Short mmCIF file of C-alpha atoms in Angstrom, two decimals:
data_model
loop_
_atom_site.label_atom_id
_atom_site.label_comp_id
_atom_site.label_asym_id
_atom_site.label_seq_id
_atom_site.Cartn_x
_atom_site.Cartn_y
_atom_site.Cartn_z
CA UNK A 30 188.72 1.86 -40.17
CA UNK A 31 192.64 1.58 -41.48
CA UNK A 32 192.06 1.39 -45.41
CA UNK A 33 195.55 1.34 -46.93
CA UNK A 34 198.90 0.00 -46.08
CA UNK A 35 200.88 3.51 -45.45
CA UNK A 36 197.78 3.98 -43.19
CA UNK A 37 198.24 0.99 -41.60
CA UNK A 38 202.29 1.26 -41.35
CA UNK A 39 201.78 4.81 -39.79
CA UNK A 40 199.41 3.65 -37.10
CA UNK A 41 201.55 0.74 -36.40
CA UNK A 42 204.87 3.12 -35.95
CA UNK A 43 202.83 5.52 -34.00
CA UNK A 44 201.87 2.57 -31.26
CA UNK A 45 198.73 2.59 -29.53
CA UNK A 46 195.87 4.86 -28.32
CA UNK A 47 192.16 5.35 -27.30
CA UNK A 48 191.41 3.71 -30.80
CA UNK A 49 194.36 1.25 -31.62
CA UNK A 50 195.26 -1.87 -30.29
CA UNK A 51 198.12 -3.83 -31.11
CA UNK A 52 198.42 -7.49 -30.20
CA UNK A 53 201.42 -10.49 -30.49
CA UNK A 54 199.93 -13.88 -30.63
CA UNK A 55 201.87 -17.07 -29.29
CA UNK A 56 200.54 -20.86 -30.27
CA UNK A 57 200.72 -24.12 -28.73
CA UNK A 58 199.59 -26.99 -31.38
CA UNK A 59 196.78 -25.01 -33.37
CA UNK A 60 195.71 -23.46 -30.25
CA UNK A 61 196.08 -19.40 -29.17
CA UNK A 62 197.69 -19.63 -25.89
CA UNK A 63 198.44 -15.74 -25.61
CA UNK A 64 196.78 -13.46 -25.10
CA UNK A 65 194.56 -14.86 -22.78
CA UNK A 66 190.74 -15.35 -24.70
CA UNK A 67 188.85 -13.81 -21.64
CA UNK A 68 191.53 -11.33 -22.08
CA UNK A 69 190.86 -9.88 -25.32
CA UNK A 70 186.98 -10.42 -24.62
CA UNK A 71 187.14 -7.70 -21.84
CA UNK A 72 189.39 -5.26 -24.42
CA UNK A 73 187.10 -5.96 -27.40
CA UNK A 74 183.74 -5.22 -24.99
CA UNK A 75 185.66 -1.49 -23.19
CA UNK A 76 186.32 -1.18 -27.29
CA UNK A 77 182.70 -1.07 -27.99
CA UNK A 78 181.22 0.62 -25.04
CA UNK A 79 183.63 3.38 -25.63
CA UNK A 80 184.35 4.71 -29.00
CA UNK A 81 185.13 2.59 -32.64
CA UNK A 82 188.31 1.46 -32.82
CA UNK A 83 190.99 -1.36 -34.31
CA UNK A 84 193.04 -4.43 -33.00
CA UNK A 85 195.65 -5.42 -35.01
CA UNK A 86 197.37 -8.88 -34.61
CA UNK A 87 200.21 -10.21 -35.39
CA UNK A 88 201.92 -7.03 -33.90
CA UNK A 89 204.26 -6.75 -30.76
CA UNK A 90 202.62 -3.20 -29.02
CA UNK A 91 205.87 -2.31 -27.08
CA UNK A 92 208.85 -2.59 -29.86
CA UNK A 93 205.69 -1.74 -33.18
CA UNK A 94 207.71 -4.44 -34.86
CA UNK A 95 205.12 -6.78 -36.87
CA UNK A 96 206.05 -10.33 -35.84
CA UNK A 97 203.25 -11.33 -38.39
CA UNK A 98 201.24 -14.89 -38.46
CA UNK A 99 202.19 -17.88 -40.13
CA UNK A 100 199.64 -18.79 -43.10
CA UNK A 101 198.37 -22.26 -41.19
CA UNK A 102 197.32 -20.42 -38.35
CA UNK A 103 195.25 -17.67 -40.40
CA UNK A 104 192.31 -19.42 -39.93
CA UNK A 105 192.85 -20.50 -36.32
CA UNK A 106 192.99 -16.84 -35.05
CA UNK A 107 190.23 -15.82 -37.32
CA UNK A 108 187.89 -19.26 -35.82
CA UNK A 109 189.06 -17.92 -32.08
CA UNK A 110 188.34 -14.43 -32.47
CA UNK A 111 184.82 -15.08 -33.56
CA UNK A 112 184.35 -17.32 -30.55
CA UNK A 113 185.55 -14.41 -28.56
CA UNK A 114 182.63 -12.19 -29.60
CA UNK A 115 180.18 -14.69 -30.30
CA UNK A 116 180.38 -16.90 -27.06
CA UNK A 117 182.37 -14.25 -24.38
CA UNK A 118 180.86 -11.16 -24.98
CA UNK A 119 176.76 -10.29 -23.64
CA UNK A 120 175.36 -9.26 -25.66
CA UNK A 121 177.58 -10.83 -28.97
CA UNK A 122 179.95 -8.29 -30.33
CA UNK A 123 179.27 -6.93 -34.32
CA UNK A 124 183.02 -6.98 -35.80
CA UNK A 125 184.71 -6.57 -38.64
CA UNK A 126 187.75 -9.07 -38.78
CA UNK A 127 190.15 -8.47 -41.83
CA UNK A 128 192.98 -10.64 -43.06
CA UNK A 129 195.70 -8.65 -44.64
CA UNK A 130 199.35 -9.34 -46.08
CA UNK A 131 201.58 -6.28 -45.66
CA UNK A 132 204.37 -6.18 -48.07
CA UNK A 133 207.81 -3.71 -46.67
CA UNK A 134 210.82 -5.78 -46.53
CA UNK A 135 209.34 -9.28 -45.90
CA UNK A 136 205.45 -10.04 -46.44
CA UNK A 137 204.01 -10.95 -42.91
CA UNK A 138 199.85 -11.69 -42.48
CA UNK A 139 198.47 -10.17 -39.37
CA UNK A 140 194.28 -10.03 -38.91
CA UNK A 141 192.86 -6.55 -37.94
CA UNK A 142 189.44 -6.13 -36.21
CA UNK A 143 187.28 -2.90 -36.86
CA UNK A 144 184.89 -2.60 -33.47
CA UNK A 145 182.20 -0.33 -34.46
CA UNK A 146 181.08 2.04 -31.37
CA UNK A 147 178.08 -0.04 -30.43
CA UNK A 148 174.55 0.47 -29.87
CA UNK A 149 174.71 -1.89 -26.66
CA UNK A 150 176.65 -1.85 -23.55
CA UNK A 151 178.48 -4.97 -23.55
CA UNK A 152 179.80 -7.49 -20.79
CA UNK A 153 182.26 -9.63 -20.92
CA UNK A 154 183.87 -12.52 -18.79
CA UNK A 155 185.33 -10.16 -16.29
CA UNK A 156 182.94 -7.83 -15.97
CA UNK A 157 181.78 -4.15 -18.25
CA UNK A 158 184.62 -2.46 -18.92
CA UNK A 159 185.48 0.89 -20.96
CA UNK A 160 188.37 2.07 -22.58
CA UNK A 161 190.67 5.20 -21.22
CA UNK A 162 193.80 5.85 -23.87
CA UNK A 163 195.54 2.39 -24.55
CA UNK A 164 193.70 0.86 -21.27
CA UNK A 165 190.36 -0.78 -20.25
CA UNK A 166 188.80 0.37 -16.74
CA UNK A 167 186.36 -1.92 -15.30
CA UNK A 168 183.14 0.49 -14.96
CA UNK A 169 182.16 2.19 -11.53
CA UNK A 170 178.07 1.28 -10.83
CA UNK A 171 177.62 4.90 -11.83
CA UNK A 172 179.46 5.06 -14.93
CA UNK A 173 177.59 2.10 -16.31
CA UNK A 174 173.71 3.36 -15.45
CA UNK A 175 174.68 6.11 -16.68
CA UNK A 176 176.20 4.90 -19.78
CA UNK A 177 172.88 2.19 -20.43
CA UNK A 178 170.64 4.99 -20.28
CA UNK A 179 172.13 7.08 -22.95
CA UNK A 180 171.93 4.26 -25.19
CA UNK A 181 168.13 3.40 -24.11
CA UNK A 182 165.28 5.27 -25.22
CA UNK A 183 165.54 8.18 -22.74
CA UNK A 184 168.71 9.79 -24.59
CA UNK A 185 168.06 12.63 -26.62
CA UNK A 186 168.78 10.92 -29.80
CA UNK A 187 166.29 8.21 -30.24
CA UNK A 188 167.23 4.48 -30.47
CA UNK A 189 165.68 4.52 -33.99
CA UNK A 190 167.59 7.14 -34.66
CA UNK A 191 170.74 6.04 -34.33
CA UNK A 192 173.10 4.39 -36.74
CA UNK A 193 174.03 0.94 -36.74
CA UNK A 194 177.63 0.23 -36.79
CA UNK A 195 178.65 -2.39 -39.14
CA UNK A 196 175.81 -1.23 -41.92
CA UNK A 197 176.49 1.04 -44.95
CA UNK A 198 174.55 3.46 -47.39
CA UNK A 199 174.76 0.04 -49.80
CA UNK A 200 172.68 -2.12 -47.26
CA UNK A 201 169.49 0.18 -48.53
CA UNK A 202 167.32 -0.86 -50.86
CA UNK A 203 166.09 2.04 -53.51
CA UNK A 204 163.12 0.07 -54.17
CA UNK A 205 162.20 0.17 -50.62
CA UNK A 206 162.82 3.88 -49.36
CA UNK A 207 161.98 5.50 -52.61
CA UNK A 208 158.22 4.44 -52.02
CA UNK A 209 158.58 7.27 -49.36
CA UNK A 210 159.49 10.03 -52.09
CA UNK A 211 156.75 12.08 -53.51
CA UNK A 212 156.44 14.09 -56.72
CA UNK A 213 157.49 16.97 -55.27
CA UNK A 214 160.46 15.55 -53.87
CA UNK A 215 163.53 17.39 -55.36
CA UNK A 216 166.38 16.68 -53.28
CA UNK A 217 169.23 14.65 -54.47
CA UNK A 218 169.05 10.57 -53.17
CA UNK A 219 171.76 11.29 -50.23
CA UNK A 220 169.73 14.18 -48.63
CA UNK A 221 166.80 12.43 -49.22
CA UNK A 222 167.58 10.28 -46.87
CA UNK A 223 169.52 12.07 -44.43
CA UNK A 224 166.30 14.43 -44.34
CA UNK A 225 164.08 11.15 -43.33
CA UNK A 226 166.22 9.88 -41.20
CA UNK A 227 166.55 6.72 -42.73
CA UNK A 228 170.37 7.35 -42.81
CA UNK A 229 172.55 9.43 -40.70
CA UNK A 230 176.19 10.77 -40.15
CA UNK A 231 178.42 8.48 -37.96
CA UNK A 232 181.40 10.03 -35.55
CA UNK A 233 183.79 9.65 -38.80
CA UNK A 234 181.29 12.24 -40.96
CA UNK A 235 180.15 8.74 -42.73
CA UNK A 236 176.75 8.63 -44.10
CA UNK A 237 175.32 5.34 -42.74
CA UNK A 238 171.77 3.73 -41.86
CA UNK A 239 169.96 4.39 -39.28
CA UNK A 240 167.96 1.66 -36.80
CA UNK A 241 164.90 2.94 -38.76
CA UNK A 242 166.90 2.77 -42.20
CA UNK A 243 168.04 -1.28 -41.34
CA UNK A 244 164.50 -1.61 -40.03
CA UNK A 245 162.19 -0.47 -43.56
CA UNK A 246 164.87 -0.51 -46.29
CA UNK A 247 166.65 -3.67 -46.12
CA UNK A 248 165.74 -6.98 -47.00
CA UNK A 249 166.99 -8.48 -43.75
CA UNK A 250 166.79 -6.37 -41.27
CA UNK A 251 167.63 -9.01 -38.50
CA UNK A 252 171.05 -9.06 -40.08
CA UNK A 253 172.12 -5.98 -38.56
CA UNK A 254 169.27 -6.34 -35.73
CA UNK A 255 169.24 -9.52 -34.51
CA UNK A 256 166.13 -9.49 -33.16
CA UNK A 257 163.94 -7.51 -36.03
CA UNK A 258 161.77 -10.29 -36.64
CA UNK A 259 158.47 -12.18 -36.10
CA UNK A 260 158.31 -15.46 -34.52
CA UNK A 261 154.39 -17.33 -35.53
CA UNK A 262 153.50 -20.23 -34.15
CA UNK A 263 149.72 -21.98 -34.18
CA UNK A 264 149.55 -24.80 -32.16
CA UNK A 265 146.61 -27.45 -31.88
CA UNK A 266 144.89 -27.00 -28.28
CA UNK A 267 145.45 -24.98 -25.71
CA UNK A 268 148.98 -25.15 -24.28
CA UNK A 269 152.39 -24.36 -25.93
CA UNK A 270 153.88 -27.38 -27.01
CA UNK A 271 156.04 -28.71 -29.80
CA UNK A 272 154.56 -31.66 -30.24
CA UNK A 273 150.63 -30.07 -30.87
CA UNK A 274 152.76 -27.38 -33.82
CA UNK A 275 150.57 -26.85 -36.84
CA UNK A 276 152.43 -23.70 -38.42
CA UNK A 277 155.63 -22.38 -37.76
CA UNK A 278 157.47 -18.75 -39.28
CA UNK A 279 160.04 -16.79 -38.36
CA UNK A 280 158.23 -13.31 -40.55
CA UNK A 281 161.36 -11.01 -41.84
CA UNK A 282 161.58 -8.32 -44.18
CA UNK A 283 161.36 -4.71 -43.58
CA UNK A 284 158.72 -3.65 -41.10
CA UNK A 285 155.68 -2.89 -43.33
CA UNK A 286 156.30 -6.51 -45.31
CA UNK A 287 156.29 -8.21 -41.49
CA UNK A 288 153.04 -6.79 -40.48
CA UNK A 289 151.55 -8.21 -44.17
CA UNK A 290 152.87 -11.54 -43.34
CA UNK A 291 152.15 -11.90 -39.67
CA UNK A 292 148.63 -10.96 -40.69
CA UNK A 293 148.54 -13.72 -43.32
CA UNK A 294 149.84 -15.95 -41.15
CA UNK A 295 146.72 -15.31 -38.89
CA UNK A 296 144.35 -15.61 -41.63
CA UNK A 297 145.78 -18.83 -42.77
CA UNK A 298 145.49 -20.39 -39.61
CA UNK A 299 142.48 -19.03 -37.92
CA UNK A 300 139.14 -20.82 -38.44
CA UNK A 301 135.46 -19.72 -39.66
CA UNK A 302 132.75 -21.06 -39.19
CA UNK A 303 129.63 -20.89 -40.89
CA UNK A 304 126.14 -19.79 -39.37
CA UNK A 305 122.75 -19.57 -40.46
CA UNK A 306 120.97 -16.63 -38.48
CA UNK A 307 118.73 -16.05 -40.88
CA UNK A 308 121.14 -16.47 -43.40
CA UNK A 309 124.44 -18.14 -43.63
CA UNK A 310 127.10 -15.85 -41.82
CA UNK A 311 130.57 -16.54 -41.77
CA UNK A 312 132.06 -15.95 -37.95
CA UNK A 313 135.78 -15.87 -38.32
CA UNK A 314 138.01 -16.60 -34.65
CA UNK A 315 139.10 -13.01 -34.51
CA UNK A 316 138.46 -9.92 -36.39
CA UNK A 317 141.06 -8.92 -38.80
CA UNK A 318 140.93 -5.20 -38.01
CA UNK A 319 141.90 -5.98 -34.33
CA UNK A 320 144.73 -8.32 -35.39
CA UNK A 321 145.81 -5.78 -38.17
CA UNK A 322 146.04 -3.34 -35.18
CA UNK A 323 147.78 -5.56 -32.83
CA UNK A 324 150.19 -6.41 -35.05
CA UNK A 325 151.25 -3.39 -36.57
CA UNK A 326 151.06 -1.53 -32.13
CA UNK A 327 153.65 -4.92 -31.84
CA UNK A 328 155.70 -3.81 -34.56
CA UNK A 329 155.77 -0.28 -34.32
CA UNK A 330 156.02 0.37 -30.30
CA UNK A 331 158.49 -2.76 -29.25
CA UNK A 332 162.01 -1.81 -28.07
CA UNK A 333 164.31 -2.67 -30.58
CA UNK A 334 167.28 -1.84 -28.28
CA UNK A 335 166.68 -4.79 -26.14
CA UNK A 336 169.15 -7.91 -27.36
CA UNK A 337 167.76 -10.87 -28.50
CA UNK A 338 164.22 -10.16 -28.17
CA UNK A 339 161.61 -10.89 -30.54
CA UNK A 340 158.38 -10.17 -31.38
CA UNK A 341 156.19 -13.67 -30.72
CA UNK A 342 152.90 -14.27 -32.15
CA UNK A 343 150.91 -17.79 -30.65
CA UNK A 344 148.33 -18.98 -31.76
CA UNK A 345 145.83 -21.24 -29.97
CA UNK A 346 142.35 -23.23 -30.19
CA UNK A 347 141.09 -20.99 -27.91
CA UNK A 348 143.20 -17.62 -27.89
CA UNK A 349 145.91 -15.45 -29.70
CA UNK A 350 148.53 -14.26 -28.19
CA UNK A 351 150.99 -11.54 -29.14
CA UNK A 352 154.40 -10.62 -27.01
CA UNK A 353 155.96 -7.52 -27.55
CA UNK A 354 159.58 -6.72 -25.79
CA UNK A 355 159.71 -3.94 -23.91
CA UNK A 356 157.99 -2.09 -21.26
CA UNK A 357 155.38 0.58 -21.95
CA UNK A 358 156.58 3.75 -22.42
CA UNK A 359 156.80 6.70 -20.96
CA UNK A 360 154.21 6.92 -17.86
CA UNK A 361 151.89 5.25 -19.52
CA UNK A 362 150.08 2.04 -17.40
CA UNK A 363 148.00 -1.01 -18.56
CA UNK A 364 144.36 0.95 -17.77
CA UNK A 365 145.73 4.17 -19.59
CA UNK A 366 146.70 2.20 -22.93
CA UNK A 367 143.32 2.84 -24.73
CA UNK A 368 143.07 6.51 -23.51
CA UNK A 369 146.35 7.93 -23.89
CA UNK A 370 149.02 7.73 -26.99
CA UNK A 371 152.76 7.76 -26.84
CA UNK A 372 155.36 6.07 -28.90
CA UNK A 373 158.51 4.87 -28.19
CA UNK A 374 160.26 4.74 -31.68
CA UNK A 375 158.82 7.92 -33.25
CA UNK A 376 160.83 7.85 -36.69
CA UNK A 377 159.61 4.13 -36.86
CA UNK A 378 155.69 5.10 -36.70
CA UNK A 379 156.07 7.92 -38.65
CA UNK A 380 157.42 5.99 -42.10
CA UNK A 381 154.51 2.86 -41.37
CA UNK A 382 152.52 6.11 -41.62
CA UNK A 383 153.67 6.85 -44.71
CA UNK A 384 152.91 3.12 -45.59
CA UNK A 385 149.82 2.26 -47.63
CA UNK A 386 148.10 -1.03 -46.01
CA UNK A 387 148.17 -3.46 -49.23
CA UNK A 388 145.43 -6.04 -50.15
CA UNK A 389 147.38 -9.15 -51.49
CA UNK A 390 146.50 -10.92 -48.81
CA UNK A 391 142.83 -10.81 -49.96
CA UNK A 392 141.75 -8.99 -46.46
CA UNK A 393 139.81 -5.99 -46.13
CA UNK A 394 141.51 -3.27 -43.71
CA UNK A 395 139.45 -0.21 -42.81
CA UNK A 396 142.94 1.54 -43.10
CA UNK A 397 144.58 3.39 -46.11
CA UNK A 398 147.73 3.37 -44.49
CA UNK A 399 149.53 1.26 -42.11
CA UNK A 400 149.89 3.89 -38.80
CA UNK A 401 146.94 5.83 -37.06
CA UNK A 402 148.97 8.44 -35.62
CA UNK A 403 145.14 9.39 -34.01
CA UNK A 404 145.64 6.32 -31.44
CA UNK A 405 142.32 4.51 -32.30
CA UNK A 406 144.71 1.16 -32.18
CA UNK A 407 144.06 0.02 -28.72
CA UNK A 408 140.28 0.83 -28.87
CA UNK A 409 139.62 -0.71 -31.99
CA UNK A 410 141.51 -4.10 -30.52
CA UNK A 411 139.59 -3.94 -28.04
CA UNK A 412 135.71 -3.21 -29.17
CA UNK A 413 136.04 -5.41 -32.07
CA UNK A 414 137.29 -8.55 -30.35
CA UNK A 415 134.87 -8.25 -27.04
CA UNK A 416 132.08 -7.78 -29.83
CA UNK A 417 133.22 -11.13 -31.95
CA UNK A 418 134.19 -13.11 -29.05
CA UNK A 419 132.15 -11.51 -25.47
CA UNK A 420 135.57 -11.67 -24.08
CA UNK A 421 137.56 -8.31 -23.44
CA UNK A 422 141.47 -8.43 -24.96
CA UNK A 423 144.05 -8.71 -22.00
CA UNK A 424 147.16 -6.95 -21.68
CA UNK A 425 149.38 -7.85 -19.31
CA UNK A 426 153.49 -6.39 -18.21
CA UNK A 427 155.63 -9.65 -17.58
CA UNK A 428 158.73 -8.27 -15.63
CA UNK A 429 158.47 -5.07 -16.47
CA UNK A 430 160.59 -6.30 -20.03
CA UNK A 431 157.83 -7.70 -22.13
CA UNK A 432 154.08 -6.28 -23.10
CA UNK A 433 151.68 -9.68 -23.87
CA UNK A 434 148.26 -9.52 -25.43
CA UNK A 435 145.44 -12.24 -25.49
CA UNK A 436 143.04 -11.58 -27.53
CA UNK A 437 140.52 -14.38 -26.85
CA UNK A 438 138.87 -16.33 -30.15
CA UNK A 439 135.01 -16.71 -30.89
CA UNK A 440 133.16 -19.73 -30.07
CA UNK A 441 133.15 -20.79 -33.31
CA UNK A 442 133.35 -24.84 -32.56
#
C-alpha cells in the first residue's frame, strides 16, 4: 500500500509494473465510459489471484502525467468501482478504494485501489485471469487447478492459517485472545500471538490476522469472512417454508460465542414434554449433548474457504437439521465418520480446545471444554439421539460441497 505523497509521486514517475496500475478515466454525463467496466473487472480479478497490488486513477499510464478527476465525479468513480467488485467479480473482490488530493503544482484528486493478494481465485466477466508485469493473461486449465488447490485445504499452509487481506493487528480483540494466555505466559502481546497463530506475517513482513485470528478474536468475524456465521431457522411442521417461520437468527460472533448461541437457539425452540413413568420425567426433542456436539463438529470442521457458504441450522416438528459446507476431509467416508478422526482446520479445533464450554445458557454439558480432540463427537451424536428418539442420526454428502445431518426428534406429541 502507497502511504505518502513522495511515495505516491515516485511510483507514478516510475510507470507501471507487476504491482502498479495506472488508469485515465473519460465521462459521458455522470457515467465512466473508459475504461471499459468489464475491463477493469478482469485487471482487478489477475490483481488478486496474483500478488497485492494498486490502481491508481486519474492517471494517464503512457505519458505518468496525472490528468486528475474533477470533484463532481469523485463519487461517481468511487459508486462504479464498487459495482465492479461487488457485481463483476466471483467471488466479490475485498478492496481498499482511497480518495486522495495530491498537491505539486496544481491539486488534482485521483482514487487509488489497494487489492490485497486474495484468499480466493477470482473470475471475472471475461474469464480467470492473472497478472504477468503490467499485463493480465487469461489462465491456461492447468495454471488455474493448480492455482485453486494451493489456496484450498491441501496446500501446505492451512486455510486457517492464512492471513486475511484487508484485516489488521487492530481488528483483534484483547478481551477475546487473551482468554487463551496462561499464567505462565511470558511473551510480549505480538509474539503471543504470532506463536498461536492467531496472527501472522503477510508478503510485506506485516503482522496481520490470521483466518483463525478473524474467526475467535473479532466481534464480527463475517466482516472479513463473509460466510463465518450461523443461519437458525425453526419452522412449524415439517417442510421448509417461510410462511410456517417461528424463529429466525443469523448467530455471529467469534466461533466459541456461535456454538453458545446456536445451542440456545435449540433449547429455546425445542419442546419437552412431560411423562409420568413412575414419576414425572421430562423428555426433551433432542438431547443437548448430541446437539452441543453437532454444533460445535459444524463449526469446527466446515470449510471456511468456500465463498458464500454458511453454516444452516433447521429446525422442524419432527427433525433437526444441520448443513455444514464442505466435503469431508481427507479420505474419510460417511460409514468411517464415527470410527476415524481428522480435521480439516487444525488451528481452528485446537483454540475451541482451549475453550471452556460456559453455562449461561442454563444447560448442562458433560464437557469442560468446547473440543474433544479424542473424537467421541460423532459417537456421542449418535448413541444419545437413537436412545432419546429410536431413530439413528443421518448424515448425508449433497454434491460432494455440503455435509447435512438429521438428527430425528422424540415422540414427544
Amino acid at each position: 500500500m502507497i502511504t505518502n505523497d513522495e511515495e505516491l509521486l515516485q511510483a507514478i514517475k516510475n510507470g507501471e509494473d507487476s504491482l502498479l496500475e495506472l488508469k485515465d478515466l473519460r465521462f459521458k454525463g455522470n457515467k465512466v465510459i473508459d475504461p471499459d467496466s468489464r475491463s477493469i473487472a478482469d485487471e482487478f480479478a489477475a490483481m488478486a489471484n496474483s500478488n497485492s497490488g494498486t490502481f491508481i486513477f486519474g492517471v494517464d499510464d503512457k505519458s505518468r502525467v496525472i490528468t486528475g478527476i474533477a470533484q463532481e465525479y469523485l463519487d461517481i468513480v468511487e459508486t462504479w468501482l464498487r459495482t465492479i467488485c461487488n457485481d463483476h467479480i466471483d467471488p466479490p473482490l475485498n478492496c481498499v478504494i482511497r480518495k486522495k488530493t495530491i498537491f505539486d503544482e496544481d491539486s488534482r484528486n485521483i482514487i487509488i485501489v489497494d487489492i490485497p493478494k486474495s484468499l480466493f481465485v477470482h473470475q471475472s466477466p471475461d474469464g480467470y485471469f492473472y497478472r504477468i508485469g503490467s499485463s493480465k493473461r487469461k489462465m491456461t486449465t492447468e495454471l488455474l487447478a493448480r492455482l485453486i488447490q494451493q489456496r484450498s485445504q491441501t496446500r501446505l499452509i492451512r486455510f486457517d492459517e492464512q492471513s486475511v487481506p484487508g484485516s489488521t493487528l487492530s481488528d483483534l480483540s484483547p478481551k477475546l485472545w487473551e482468554k487463551f494466555k496462561s499464567p505462565l505466559t511470558n511473551f510480549s502481546d505480538e509474539d503471543f500471538l504470532l506463536k498461536l497463530k492467531l496472527v501472522t506475517k503477510d508478503e510485506g513482513n506485516n503482522i496481520v490476522p490470521t483466518v483463525s485470528g478473524i474467526l475467535m478474536a473479532t466481534e464480527e468475524p463475517q466482516n472479513f469472512i463473509n460466510n463465518a456465521y450461523i443461519q437458525a431457522v425453526s419452522y412449524r411442521g415439517l417442510e421448509r417454508n417461510a410462511n410456517y417461520q417461528l424463529d429466525a437468527l443469523d448467530i455471529t460472533g467469534p466461533l466459541d460465542e456461535q456454538i453458545e448461541k446456536a445451542l440456545f437457539f435449540v433449547k429455546k425452540n425445542m419442546k419437552i414434554a412431560a411423562r409420568k413413568i413412575p414419576e414425572r420425567q421430562d423428555i426433551p426433542q433432542y438431547s443437548i449433548n448430541a446437539v452441543f456436539e453437532a454444533i460445535v463438529n459444524a463449526v469446527a470442521h466446515r470449510d471456511y474457504s468456500i465463498y458464500g457458504s454458511k453454516i444452516r441450522l433447521h429446525m422442524f416438528d419432527d427433525r433437526l437439521e444441520i448443513f455444514s459446507p464442505g466435503n469431508i476431509p481427507n479420505t474419510m467416508t460417511i460409514d468411517s465418520l464415527p470410527l476415524r478422526q481428522s480435521a480439516r482446520n487444525e488451528l481452528v479445533t485446537s483454540l475451541l480446545a482451549k475453550c471452556s464450554v460456559k453455562n449461561t445458557v442454563g444447560l448442562t454439558i458433560e464437557r469442560t471444554h468446547i473440543m474433544d480432540k479424542r473424537g467421541e463427537g460423532v459417537p456421542i451424536i449418535l448413541s444419545e439421539s437413537l436412545r432419546l428418539s429410536g431413530k439413528k442420526p443421518e448424515y448425508k454428502l449433497l454434491d460432494d460441497s455440503e455435509l447435512m445431518l438429521t438428527i430425528f426428534a422424540a415422540n414427544n406429541n
